[in-house]
Amino acid sequence: MFVRDCMTQNPITVRPESDPLAAVALLKCGSFRRLPVVDEQGNLVGIVARSDLEVFLSKAGSPGVLKRQHRVEQVMERSVVTVSPDCPLEEAANLMMTHKIGCLPVLEDDRLLGIVTETDIFQQLVSISGGGSPSLRLTVRVL
């Protein structure tokens, strides 16, 4: 199984100059935890987490000041671990565990195609193991 089999295609993105309040609204509306940040050409330049935005906003001042002075680029993580759509799912899971991250943007020819999250990987694991449906498990021990 590969990343392309379970990634979310064409994810919602924000620009570096976006208003942090608007980014939080997008995250809440879509029930997401992270948003890829892309430049005018659609190149990935970072990723921003809802938790980081909420901490930033709690310290940033009034909404009027926020709109004029603050931008997503002040909060985003610029060093982003990415994968290709042909990356095996277990390799993507290992990257997430190694780097202690919850998602990986999926790039092909430096263009953002999608995003794969830990939830996507868990859903695939449940699906291929028959989780959620009645089944019989047989364990064989080799001595």
C-alpha positions as YAML, in Angstrom:
chain: A
units: angstrom
residues:
- id: 1
  name: MET
  ca: [0.00, 0.00, 0.00]
- id: 2
  name: PHE
  ca: [1.26, 3.46, -0.90]
- id: 3
  name: VAL
  ca: [0.68, 7.02, 0.31]
- id: 4
  name: ARG
  ca: [-1.36, 7.79, -2.84]
- id: 5
  name: ASP
  ca: [-3.88, 5.14, -1.73]
- id: 6
  name: CYS
  ca: [-4.94, 6.99, 1.40]
- id: 7
  name: MET
  ca: [-3.80, 10.62, 1.16]
- id: 8
  name: THR
  ca: [-6.23, 13.52, 1.08]
- id: 9
  name: GLN
  ca: [-5.89, 15.00, -2.39]
- id: 10
  name: ASN
  ca: [-5.88, 18.74, -3.09]
- id: 11
  name: PRO
  ca: [-5.75, 19.80, 0.56]
- id: 12
  name: ILE
  ca: [-6.92, 23.21, 1.67]
- id: 13
  name: THR
  ca: [-3.93, 25.52, 1.92]
- id: 14
  name: VAL
  ca: [-3.07, 29.00, 3.15]
- id: 15
  name: ARG
  ca: [-0.52, 31.55, 2.00]
- id: 16
  name: PRO
  ca: [2.31, 32.89, 4.18]
- id: 17
  name: GLU
  ca: [0.68, 36.32, 4.27]
- id: 18
  name: SER
  ca: [-2.69, 34.92, 5.39]
- id: 19
  name: ASP
  ca: [-4.35, 36.20, 8.55]
- id: 20
  name: PRO
  ca: [-3.85, 33.74, 11.46]
- id: 21
  name: LEU
  ca: [-7.51, 34.20, 12.49]
- id: 22
  name: ALA
  ca: [-8.65, 33.14, 9.02]
- id: 23
  name: ALA
  ca: [-6.36, 30.10, 9.18]
- id: 24
  name: VAL
  ca: [-7.87, 29.02, 12.51]
- id: 25
  name: ALA
  ca: [-11.37, 29.46, 11.06]
- id: 26
  name: LEU
  ca: [-10.43, 27.20, 8.11]
- id: 27
  name: LEU
  ca: [-9.03, 24.58, 10.47]
- id: 28
  name: LYS
  ca: [-12.13, 24.61, 12.67]
- id: 29
  name: CYS
  ca: [-14.50, 24.56, 9.72]
- id: 30
  name: GLY
  ca: [-12.81, 21.55, 8.15]
- id: 31
  name: SER
  ca: [-11.94, 19.74, 11.39]
- id: 32
  name: PHE
  ca: [-8.26, 19.78, 10.43]
- id: 33
  name: ARG
  ca: [-5.25, 20.07, 12.71]
- id: 34
  name: ARG
  ca: [-2.73, 21.34, 10.16]
- id: 35
  name: LEU
  ca: [-2.63, 23.36, 6.94]
- id: 36
  name: PRO
  ca: [0.06, 23.35, 4.26]
- id: 37
  name: VAL
  ca: [1.37, 26.84, 3.48]
- id: 38
  name: VAL
  ca: [2.06, 27.54, -0.21]
- id: 39
  name: ASP
  ca: [3.46, 30.52, -2.11]
- id: 40
  name: GLU
  ca: [1.98, 32.24, -5.19]
- id: 41
  name: GLN
  ca: [3.30, 29.47, -7.46]
- id: 42
  name: GLY
  ca: [1.80, 26.73, -5.31]
- id: 43
  name: ASN
  ca: [5.15, 25.63, -3.87]
- id: 44
  name: LEU
  ca: [5.10, 24.30, -0.32]
- id: 45
  name: VAL
  ca: [6.88, 26.75, 1.99]
- id: 46
  name: GLY
  ca: [5.71, 25.48, 5.38]
- id: 47
  name: ILE
  ca: [3.00, 23.93, 7.48]
- id: 48
  name: VAL
  ca: [0.99, 25.47, 10.29]
- id: 49
  name: ALA
  ca: [-0.66, 23.62, 13.16]
- id: 50
  name: ARG
  ca: [-3.90, 24.65, 14.81]
- id: 51
  name: SER
  ca: [-2.32, 24.32, 18.26]
- id: 52
  name: ASP
  ca: [0.55, 26.65, 17.29]
- id: 53
  name: LEU
  ca: [-1.88, 29.21, 15.88]
- id: 54
  name: GLU
  ca: [-4.04, 29.12, 19.01]
- id: 55
  name: VAL
  ca: [-1.03, 29.69, 21.29]
- id: 56
  name: PHE
  ca: [0.19, 32.50, 19.03]
- id: 57
  name: LEU
  ca: [-3.24, 34.16, 18.94]
- id: 58
  name: SER
  ca: [-3.64, 33.94, 22.71]
- id: 59
  name: LYS
  ca: [-0.49, 36.07, 23.07]
- id: 60
  name: ALA
  ca: [-0.89, 38.33, 20.04]
- id: 61
  name: GLY
  ca: [-3.40, 40.95, 21.17]
- id: 62
  name: SER
  ca: [-6.75, 42.17, 19.89]
- id: 63
  name: PRO
  ca: [-8.28, 40.96, 16.58]
- id: 64
  name: GLY
  ca: [-7.86, 44.40, 14.98]
- id: 65
  name: VAL
  ca: [-4.15, 44.40, 15.69]
- id: 66
  name: LEU
  ca: [-3.90, 40.80, 14.47]
- id: 67
  name: LYS
  ca: [-5.31, 41.58, 11.03]
- id: 68
  name: ARG
  ca: [-2.85, 44.41, 10.49]
- id: 69
  name: GLN
  ca: [0.33, 43.03, 12.01]
- id: 70
  name: HIS
  ca: [0.38, 39.24, 12.05]
- id: 71
  name: ARG
  ca: [0.71, 36.63, 9.34]
- id: 72
  name: VAL
  ca: [0.72, 32.85, 9.14]
- id: 73
  name: GLU
  ca: [4.42, 32.90, 8.18]
- id: 74
  name: GLN
  ca: [5.21, 34.05, 11.74]
- id: 75
  name: VAL
  ca: [3.81, 30.79, 13.10]
- id: 76
  name: MET
  ca: [4.43, 28.20, 10.38]
- id: 77
  name: GLU
  ca: [7.07, 25.49, 10.51]
- id: 78
  name: ARG
  ca: [9.42, 26.04, 7.57]
- id: 79
  name: SER
  ca: [11.33, 22.78, 7.77]
- id: 80
  name: VAL
  ca: [8.77, 20.28, 6.48]
- id: 81
  name: VAL
  ca: [9.27, 16.53, 6.05]
- id: 82
  name: THR
  ca: [7.52, 15.42, 2.85]
- id: 83
  name: VAL
  ca: [6.88, 12.22, 0.89]
- id: 84
  name: SER
  ca: [6.06, 11.27, -2.68]
- id: 85
  name: PRO
  ca: [2.77, 9.56, -3.61]
- id: 86
  name: ASP
  ca: [4.77, 6.38, -4.34]
- id: 87
  name: CYS
  ca: [6.15, 6.18, -0.81]
- id: 88
  name: PRO
  ca: [5.14, 2.93, 0.94]
- id: 89
  name: LEU
  ca: [2.67, 3.61, 3.74]
- id: 90
  name: GLU
  ca: [4.86, 1.92, 6.36]
- id: 91
  name: GLU
  ca: [7.75, 4.21, 5.40]
- id: 92
  name: ALA
  ca: [5.50, 7.26, 5.80]
- id: 93
  name: ALA
  ca: [4.38, 5.98, 9.22]
- id: 94
  name: ASN
  ca: [8.01, 5.48, 10.23]
- id: 95
  name: LEU
  ca: [8.87, 9.05, 9.14]
- id: 96
  name: MET
  ca: [6.02, 10.40, 11.28]
- id: 97
  name: MET
  ca: [7.19, 8.42, 14.30]
- id: 98
  name: THR
  ca: [10.86, 9.34, 13.81]
- id: 99
  name: HIS
  ca: [10.15, 13.07, 13.43]
- id: 100
  name: LYS
  ca: [7.26, 13.10, 15.95]
- id: 101
  name: ILE
  ca: [4.87, 14.67, 13.45]
- id: 102
  name: GLY
  ca: [1.22, 13.97, 12.65]
- id: 103
  name: CYS
  ca: [1.18, 14.50, 8.89]
- id: 104
  name: LEU
  ca: [3.26, 14.55, 5.75]
- id: 105
  name: PRO
  ca: [2.62, 16.77, 2.75]
- id: 106
  name: VAL
  ca: [2.73, 14.72, -0.46]
- id: 107
  name: LEU
  ca: [4.80, 16.28, -3.24]
- id: 108
  name: GLU
  ca: [5.40, 15.31, -6.85]
- id: 109
  name: ASP
  ca: [7.78, 17.44, -8.93]
- id: 110
  name: ASP
  ca: [7.79, 19.97, -6.06]
- id: 111
  name: ARG
  ca: [4.00, 20.42, -6.34]
- id: 112
  name: LEU
  ca: [1.66, 19.73, -3.44]
- id: 113
  name: LEU
  ca: [-0.62, 16.83, -4.38]
- id: 114
  name: GLY
  ca: [-2.04, 15.95, -1.01]
- id: 115
  name: ILE
  ca: [-1.46, 15.29, 2.65]
- id: 116
  name: VAL
  ca: [-1.33, 12.04, 4.59]
- id: 117
  name: THR
  ca: [-2.09, 12.04, 8.31]
- id: 118
  name: GLU
  ca: [-1.71, 9.57, 11.12]
- id: 119
  name: THR
  ca: [-5.50, 9.16, 11.02]
- id: 120
  name: ASP
  ca: [-5.31, 8.18, 7.33]
- id: 121
  name: ILE
  ca: [-2.75, 5.50, 8.20]
- id: 122
  name: PHE
  ca: [-4.81, 4.19, 11.15]
- id: 123
  name: GLN
  ca: [-7.87, 3.96, 8.89]
- id: 124
  name: GLN
  ca: [-5.91, 1.89, 6.37]
- id: 125
  name: LEU
  ca: [-4.62, -0.39, 9.14]
- id: 126
  name: VAL
  ca: [-8.16, -0.97, 10.41]
- id: 127
  name: SER
  ca: [-9.42, -1.56, 6.88]
- id: 128
  name: ILE
  ca: [-6.79, -4.12, 5.87]
- id: 129
  name: SER
  ca: [-7.00, -5.96, 9.19]
- id: 130
  name: GLY
  ca: [-10.78, -6.28, 9.04]
- id: 131
  name: GLY
  ca: [-11.25, -4.13, 12.13]
- id: 132
  name: GLY
  ca: [-14.83, -3.23, 12.90]
- id: 133
  name: SER
  ca: [-16.27, -6.38, 11.35]
- id: 134
  name: PRO
  ca: [-16.80, -9.80, 12.87]
- id: 135
  name: SER
  ca: [-13.83, -12.00, 12.14]
- id: 136
  name: LEU
  ca: [-11.79, -14.92, 13.33]
- id: 137
  name: ARG
  ca: [-8.12, -14.53, 14.12]
- id: 138
  name: LEU
  ca: [-5.82, -17.50, 13.84]
- id: 139
  name: THR
  ca: [-2.42, -17.36, 15.53]
- id: 140
  name: VAL
  ca: [0.23, -19.89, 14.58]
- id: 141
  name: ARG
  ca: [3.31, -20.29, 16.75]
- id: 142
  name: VAL
  ca: [6.34, -21.85, 15.16]
- id: 143
  name: LEU
  ca: [8.63, -23.63, 17.57]
...
